[in-house]
Amino acid sequence: MSGLLAGKRLLVTGVITDASIAFSVAKLAQENGAQVVLTGYGRLSLVERIAKRLPEPAPVIELDVTSAEHLAGLADRVREHVDGLDGVVHSIGFAPQSCLGGGFLDASWEDVSTALHVSTYSYKSLAMAALPLMSPGGAVVGLTFDATKAWPVYDWMGVAKAGLESASRYLALHLGKQGIRSNLVAAGPLRTMAARSIPGFEQFEDAWAGRAPLGWDLTDQEPAARACLALLSDWFPATTGEIVHVDGGYHAIGA
Ligand SMILES: NC(=O)c1ccc[n+]([C@@H]2O[C@H](COP(=O)([O-])OP(=O)(O)OC[C@H]3O[C@@H](n4cnc5c(N)ncnc54)[C@H](O)[C@@H]3O)[C@@H](O)[C@H]2O)c1
């Protein structure tokens, strides 16, 4: 077997359509020698149908990342398909509508706590659920949207992403002793189901297209997926707690 991830066994969360960033990660990972197990949330039959569009059929395990029961059973469910894990991809985000689109000042704690549970705390929960299958050299990779700034319409999702970025650094701190890395990819705006649920998302699209020094294709998930693969590979052996920007260079440019 050849390729960047030859022989690696990956757990990839977050596939819901073939536009999902996770779908691109799973596809490229298989093309680069990895064995992929997917998790799906909610509409499992839909995820199973999408999984059939991958180069190799991939098993799908049900995982609601807020369910203690699902998390407790995850390692055993994964073991039915692979004997260990070299990498885990967290490609999960959700916030109730009240938390997005300018509702920052009015969103209730109940709604905000849902956003933080699904989008932030779950990064740690998923890593811990998969940990019994992991060994030194393993990697956890997640997706963020640059949380160093307050963006119009992103609101509590921005706060959730700031928490995710911090949680990734703490995971790096606590899992470093076991030789496990934690890194994030900060992707520019991409037209996925999650993005479509953000009222006013087109503001990002217009800004990016005009400002990113390398330009930006809103429909090409592959650059972000490639960065995920690189971080899962053996080519970043001494990198953890890092955030790699895959945004056409937007974050580096003022006004
Ligand atoms: N699309 C963008 O512009 C963009 C930019 C930067 C970062 N991201 C991040 O990328 C990641 C993937 O999002 P995407 O854009 O591919 O959208 P997507 O809608 O394809 O994926 C989001 C996934 O989260 C899953 N999910 C939601 N609640 C869940 C739960 N309780 N348990 C388990 N899974 C759950 C959904 O099933 C879905 O598969 C998210 O973290 C998102 O914030 C997206």
Short mmCIF file of C-alpha atoms and ligand atoms in Angstrom, two decimals:
data_model
loop_
_atom_site.label_atom_id
_atom_site.label_comp_id
_atom_site.label_asym_id
_atom_site.label_seq_id
_atom_site.Cartn_x
_atom_site.Cartn_y
_atom_site.Cartn_z
CA MET A 1 0.00 0.00 0.00
CA SER A 2 1.33 3.46 -0.83
CA GLY A 3 0.37 7.05 -0.10
CA LEU A 4 0.75 9.64 2.63
CA LEU A 5 -1.43 7.65 5.04
CA ALA A 6 -0.47 4.13 3.96
CA GLY A 7 -1.64 1.63 6.56
CA LYS A 8 -3.25 4.23 8.81
CA ARG A 9 -6.62 3.55 10.41
CA LEU A 10 -8.82 6.63 10.76
CA LEU A 11 -12.08 7.50 12.43
CA VAL A 12 -13.75 10.33 10.51
CA THR A 13 -16.78 12.11 11.97
CA GLY A 14 -18.94 14.74 10.29
CA VAL A 15 -20.03 13.34 6.91
CA ILE A 16 -23.59 14.42 6.09
CA THR A 17 -23.35 15.31 2.36
CA ASP A 18 -20.65 14.90 -0.25
CA ALA A 19 -19.91 18.62 0.29
CA SER A 20 -18.94 17.94 3.93
CA ILE A 21 -15.31 18.71 4.65
CA ALA A 22 -15.22 15.26 6.30
CA PHE A 23 -16.25 13.62 3.02
CA SER A 24 -13.23 15.15 1.28
CA VAL A 25 -11.01 14.04 4.16
CA ALA A 26 -12.35 10.47 3.98
CA LYS A 27 -12.02 10.33 0.19
CA LEU A 28 -8.48 11.70 0.07
CA ALA A 29 -7.45 9.53 3.02
CA GLN A 30 -8.61 6.39 1.23
CA GLU A 31 -6.87 7.51 -1.95
CA ASN A 32 -3.72 7.89 0.13
CA GLY A 33 -3.74 4.44 1.66
CA ALA A 34 -5.83 4.85 4.83
CA GLN A 35 -8.59 2.60 6.09
CA VAL A 36 -11.56 4.78 7.09
CA VAL A 37 -14.39 4.23 9.56
CA LEU A 38 -17.08 6.92 9.54
CA THR A 39 -19.44 8.08 12.23
CA GLY A 40 -22.82 9.54 11.36
CA TYR A 41 -25.28 11.64 13.31
CA GLY A 42 -29.06 11.69 12.92
CA ARG A 43 -29.86 10.68 9.39
CA LEU A 44 -27.79 7.50 9.31
CA SER A 45 -29.30 6.14 6.10
CA LEU A 46 -28.27 9.37 4.35
CA VAL A 47 -24.71 9.09 5.70
CA GLU A 48 -24.59 5.44 4.59
CA ARG A 49 -25.71 6.47 1.11
CA ILE A 50 -23.03 9.18 0.94
CA ALA A 51 -20.42 6.72 2.27
CA LYS A 52 -21.05 4.56 -0.80
CA ARG A 53 -19.71 7.40 -2.97
CA LEU A 54 -16.26 7.00 -1.42
CA PRO A 55 -13.61 5.12 -3.41
CA GLU A 56 -13.96 2.22 -0.91
CA PRO A 57 -17.17 1.45 0.99
CA ALA A 58 -16.68 2.67 4.59
CA PRO A 59 -18.58 1.40 7.62
CA VAL A 60 -20.74 3.97 9.43
CA ILE A 61 -21.15 3.98 13.21
CA GLU A 62 -23.87 6.05 14.85
CA LEU A 63 -22.47 8.82 17.05
CA ASP A 64 -24.24 11.72 18.66
CA VAL A 65 -21.27 13.35 20.26
CA THR A 66 -23.44 14.64 23.13
CA SER A 67 -24.60 11.11 24.02
CA ALA A 68 -22.67 9.55 26.92
CA GLU A 69 -23.99 6.16 25.83
CA HIS A 70 -22.73 6.52 22.23
CA LEU A 71 -19.34 7.76 23.45
CA ALA A 72 -18.99 4.91 25.95
CA GLY A 73 -19.69 2.33 23.24
CA LEU A 74 -17.61 3.96 20.51
CA ALA A 75 -14.32 2.09 20.98
CA ASP A 76 -16.05 -1.31 20.89
CA ARG A 77 -18.05 -0.34 17.80
CA VAL A 78 -14.87 0.85 16.04
CA ARG A 79 -13.06 -2.40 17.03
CA GLU A 80 -15.61 -4.33 14.96
CA HIS A 81 -13.91 -2.81 11.89
CA VAL A 82 -10.28 -1.99 12.79
CA ASP A 83 -7.91 -3.18 15.53
CA GLY A 84 -6.76 0.31 16.50
CA LEU A 85 -6.76 3.95 15.42
CA ASP A 86 -3.92 6.12 14.13
CA GLY A 87 -6.07 9.20 13.67
CA VAL A 88 -9.38 10.79 14.62
CA VAL A 89 -11.03 13.61 12.68
CA HIS A 90 -13.48 15.89 14.47
CA SER A 91 -15.52 17.66 11.78
CA ILE A 92 -18.56 18.55 13.86
CA GLY A 93 -20.28 21.83 14.56
CA PHE A 94 -23.78 22.95 15.44
CA ALA A 95 -25.44 26.00 17.00
CA PRO A 96 -29.18 26.70 17.36
CA GLN A 97 -30.41 29.48 15.06
CA SER A 98 -30.70 31.95 17.96
CA CYS A 99 -26.89 31.79 18.38
CA LEU A 100 -26.13 32.85 14.80
CA GLY A 101 -26.93 35.65 12.37
CA GLY A 102 -26.64 38.60 14.74
CA GLY A 103 -28.44 37.15 17.76
CA PHE A 104 -25.42 37.32 20.06
CA LEU A 105 -27.02 39.61 22.65
CA ASP A 106 -30.27 37.65 22.91
CA ALA A 107 -29.33 33.96 22.69
CA SER A 108 -30.26 32.01 25.81
CA TRP A 109 -27.78 30.00 27.86
CA GLU A 110 -29.72 26.87 26.98
CA ASP A 111 -29.05 27.43 23.27
CA VAL A 112 -25.48 28.59 23.82
CA SER A 113 -24.76 25.54 25.96
CA THR A 114 -25.96 23.30 23.12
CA ALA A 115 -23.55 25.05 20.73
CA LEU A 116 -20.67 24.61 23.16
CA HIS A 117 -21.53 21.00 23.93
CA VAL A 118 -21.67 19.93 20.27
CA SER A 119 -18.94 22.16 18.86
CA THR A 120 -16.39 22.56 21.67
CA TYR A 121 -16.63 20.04 24.51
CA SER A 122 -17.16 17.23 21.99
CA TYR A 123 -13.58 17.61 20.77
CA LYS A 124 -12.36 16.34 24.13
CA SER A 125 -15.18 13.79 24.46
CA LEU A 126 -14.46 12.27 21.05
CA ALA A 127 -10.72 12.09 21.70
CA MET A 128 -11.27 10.38 25.05
CA ALA A 129 -13.77 7.92 23.58
CA ALA A 130 -11.22 6.94 20.91
CA LEU A 131 -8.19 6.98 23.21
CA PRO A 132 -8.32 3.25 24.17
CA LEU A 133 -7.66 2.47 20.49
CA MET A 134 -4.80 4.93 20.04
CA SER A 135 -1.06 4.61 20.57
CA PRO A 136 2.00 6.91 20.38
CA GLY A 137 2.19 8.67 17.00
CA GLY A 138 -1.60 9.02 16.85
CA ALA A 139 -3.27 12.28 15.92
CA VAL A 140 -6.53 14.12 16.54
CA VAL A 141 -7.46 16.79 13.99
CA GLY A 142 -10.40 19.23 14.12
CA LEU A 143 -11.83 22.05 12.01
CA THR A 144 -12.11 25.63 13.17
CA PHE A 145 -13.02 29.00 11.69
CA ASP A 146 -10.43 31.57 12.81
CA ALA A 147 -11.65 32.53 16.28
CA THR A 148 -9.14 35.28 16.99
CA LYS A 149 -11.66 37.80 15.61
CA ALA A 150 -15.34 38.58 16.09
CA TRP A 151 -17.08 38.01 12.77
CA PRO A 152 -20.44 39.43 11.71
CA VAL A 153 -23.19 36.76 11.99
CA TYR A 154 -20.94 34.00 13.44
CA ASP A 155 -21.76 35.07 17.02
CA TRP A 156 -21.84 32.21 19.57
CA MET A 157 -20.35 29.81 17.03
CA GLY A 158 -17.31 32.08 17.11
CA VAL A 159 -17.17 31.71 20.88
CA ALA A 160 -17.54 27.94 20.49
CA LYS A 161 -14.64 27.92 18.01
CA ALA A 162 -12.48 30.01 20.36
CA GLY A 163 -13.19 27.35 22.99
CA LEU A 164 -12.37 24.61 20.49
CA GLU A 165 -9.03 26.22 19.71
CA SER A 166 -8.22 26.35 23.41
CA ALA A 167 -9.50 22.80 23.97
CA SER A 168 -7.17 21.57 21.24
CA ARG A 169 -4.20 23.15 23.02
CA TYR A 170 -5.26 21.54 26.31
CA LEU A 171 -5.72 18.18 24.60
CA ALA A 172 -2.20 18.59 23.20
CA LEU A 173 -1.00 19.28 26.73
CA HIS A 174 -2.74 16.32 28.33
CA LEU A 175 -2.21 13.72 25.58
CA GLY A 176 1.36 14.72 24.73
CA LYS A 177 2.73 12.32 27.35
CA GLN A 178 1.07 9.49 25.42
CA GLY A 179 2.62 10.66 22.15
CA ILE A 180 -0.71 11.82 20.75
CA ARG A 181 -0.96 15.11 18.85
CA SER A 182 -3.91 17.52 18.62
CA ASN A 183 -4.09 20.07 15.82
CA LEU A 184 -6.72 22.14 14.02
CA VAL A 185 -7.23 23.33 10.48
CA ALA A 186 -8.72 26.84 10.24
CA ALA A 187 -10.58 26.69 6.95
CA GLY A 188 -11.95 29.62 5.00
CA PRO A 189 -15.70 29.65 4.18
CA LEU A 190 -16.97 26.59 2.31
CA ARG A 191 -20.49 25.92 1.04
CA THR A 192 -21.56 23.02 3.24
CA MET A 193 -24.79 22.22 5.05
CA ALA A 194 -23.39 23.77 8.27
CA ALA A 195 -22.45 26.96 6.42
CA ARG A 196 -25.89 27.22 4.80
CA SER A 197 -27.48 27.24 8.25
CA ILE A 198 -25.73 30.53 9.11
CA PRO A 199 -27.94 33.49 8.11
CA GLY A 200 -25.77 36.05 6.31
CA PHE A 201 -23.00 33.57 5.49
CA GLU A 202 -22.65 35.24 2.07
CA GLN A 203 -20.90 38.14 3.81
CA PHE A 204 -17.93 35.84 4.44
CA GLU A 205 -18.05 34.59 0.89
CA ASP A 206 -17.84 38.08 -0.60
CA ALA A 207 -15.08 39.19 1.78
CA TRP A 208 -12.94 36.12 1.11
CA ALA A 209 -13.25 36.22 -2.64
CA GLY A 210 -12.06 39.84 -2.64
CA ARG A 211 -9.28 39.66 -0.06
CA ALA A 212 -7.55 36.29 0.09
CA PRO A 213 -4.16 36.76 -1.58
CA LEU A 214 -4.32 33.32 -3.17
CA GLY A 215 -8.01 33.69 -4.01
CA TRP A 216 -10.57 31.33 -2.54
CA ASP A 217 -12.89 28.70 -4.02
CA LEU A 218 -16.00 28.39 -1.82
CA THR A 219 -16.82 24.99 -3.29
CA ASP A 220 -13.43 23.28 -3.04
CA GLN A 221 -13.07 21.33 0.21
CA GLU A 222 -9.87 19.66 -0.92
CA PRO A 223 -7.31 22.23 0.34
CA ALA A 224 -8.70 21.95 3.90
CA ALA A 225 -8.88 18.16 3.59
CA ARG A 226 -5.28 17.98 2.37
CA ALA A 227 -4.13 19.89 5.45
CA CYS A 228 -6.04 17.44 7.66
CA LEU A 229 -4.27 14.55 5.94
CA ALA A 230 -0.88 16.20 6.42
CA LEU A 231 -1.54 16.67 10.14
CA LEU A 232 -2.71 13.05 10.45
CA SER A 233 0.39 11.81 8.66
CA ASP A 234 3.90 11.17 9.97
CA TRP A 235 5.09 14.44 8.43
CA PHE A 236 4.20 16.60 11.46
CA PRO A 237 5.67 14.38 14.18
CA ALA A 238 6.66 17.24 16.49
CA THR A 239 3.66 19.53 15.95
CA THR A 240 0.81 19.71 18.43
CA GLY A 241 -1.52 22.41 19.75
CA GLU A 242 -1.15 24.08 16.34
CA ILE A 243 -3.68 25.75 14.04
CA VAL A 244 -2.95 25.60 10.32
CA HIS A 245 -4.80 28.22 8.27
CA VAL A 246 -6.20 26.99 4.98
CA ASP A 247 -7.92 30.18 3.91
CA GLY A 248 -6.09 31.47 0.84
CA GLY A 249 -4.02 33.64 3.21
CA TYR A 250 -6.98 35.77 4.36
CA HIS A 251 -5.99 35.72 8.04
CA ALA A 252 -2.61 37.30 7.29
CA ILE A 253 -3.98 40.36 5.52
CA GLY A 254 -5.19 43.62 7.13
CA ALA A 255 -8.16 45.65 5.87
N1 LIG B 1 -18.05 25.28 6.00
C1 LIG B 1 -17.25 26.23 6.45
O1 LIG B 1 -17.24 27.37 5.95
C2 LIG B 1 -16.32 25.93 7.58
C3 LIG B 1 -15.19 26.75 7.79
C4 LIG B 1 -14.34 26.47 8.85
C5 LIG B 1 -14.62 25.40 9.70
N2 LIG B 1 -15.73 24.62 9.48
C6 LIG B 1 -15.97 23.52 10.40
O2 LIG B 1 -15.86 22.30 9.71
C7 LIG B 1 -16.55 21.30 10.43
C8 LIG B 1 -17.42 20.48 9.46
O3 LIG B 1 -18.45 21.28 8.96
P1 LIG B 1 -18.84 21.33 7.41
O4 LIG B 1 -18.69 22.73 6.98
O5 LIG B 1 -18.18 20.24 6.66
O6 LIG B 1 -20.43 21.10 7.46
P2 LIG B 1 -21.34 19.77 7.48
O7 LIG B 1 -22.72 20.26 7.72
O8 LIG B 1 -21.10 18.97 6.25
O9 LIG B 1 -20.76 18.97 8.74
C9 LIG B 1 -21.15 19.25 10.07
C10 LIG B 1 -21.33 17.89 10.73
O10 LIG B 1 -21.59 18.01 12.13
C11 LIG B 1 -22.39 16.90 12.46
N3 LIG B 1 -23.04 17.03 13.77
C12 LIG B 1 -23.87 18.02 14.18
N4 LIG B 1 -24.29 17.75 15.43
C13 LIG B 1 -23.71 16.58 15.81
C14 LIG B 1 -23.76 15.76 16.98
N5 LIG B 1 -24.50 16.10 18.04
N6 LIG B 1 -23.02 14.62 17.02
C15 LIG B 1 -22.24 14.27 15.96
N7 LIG B 1 -22.17 14.98 14.82
C16 LIG B 1 -22.90 16.12 14.75
C17 LIG B 1 -23.41 16.85 11.32
O11 LIG B 1 -24.07 15.59 11.26
C18 LIG B 1 -22.50 17.09 10.12
O12 LIG B 1 -22.03 15.88 9.59
C19 LIG B 1 -17.34 22.03 11.51
O13 LIG B 1 -16.62 21.98 12.73
C20 LIG B 1 -17.37 23.45 10.98
O14 LIG B 1 -17.59 24.41 11.99
C21 LIG B 1 -16.57 24.86 8.43
#
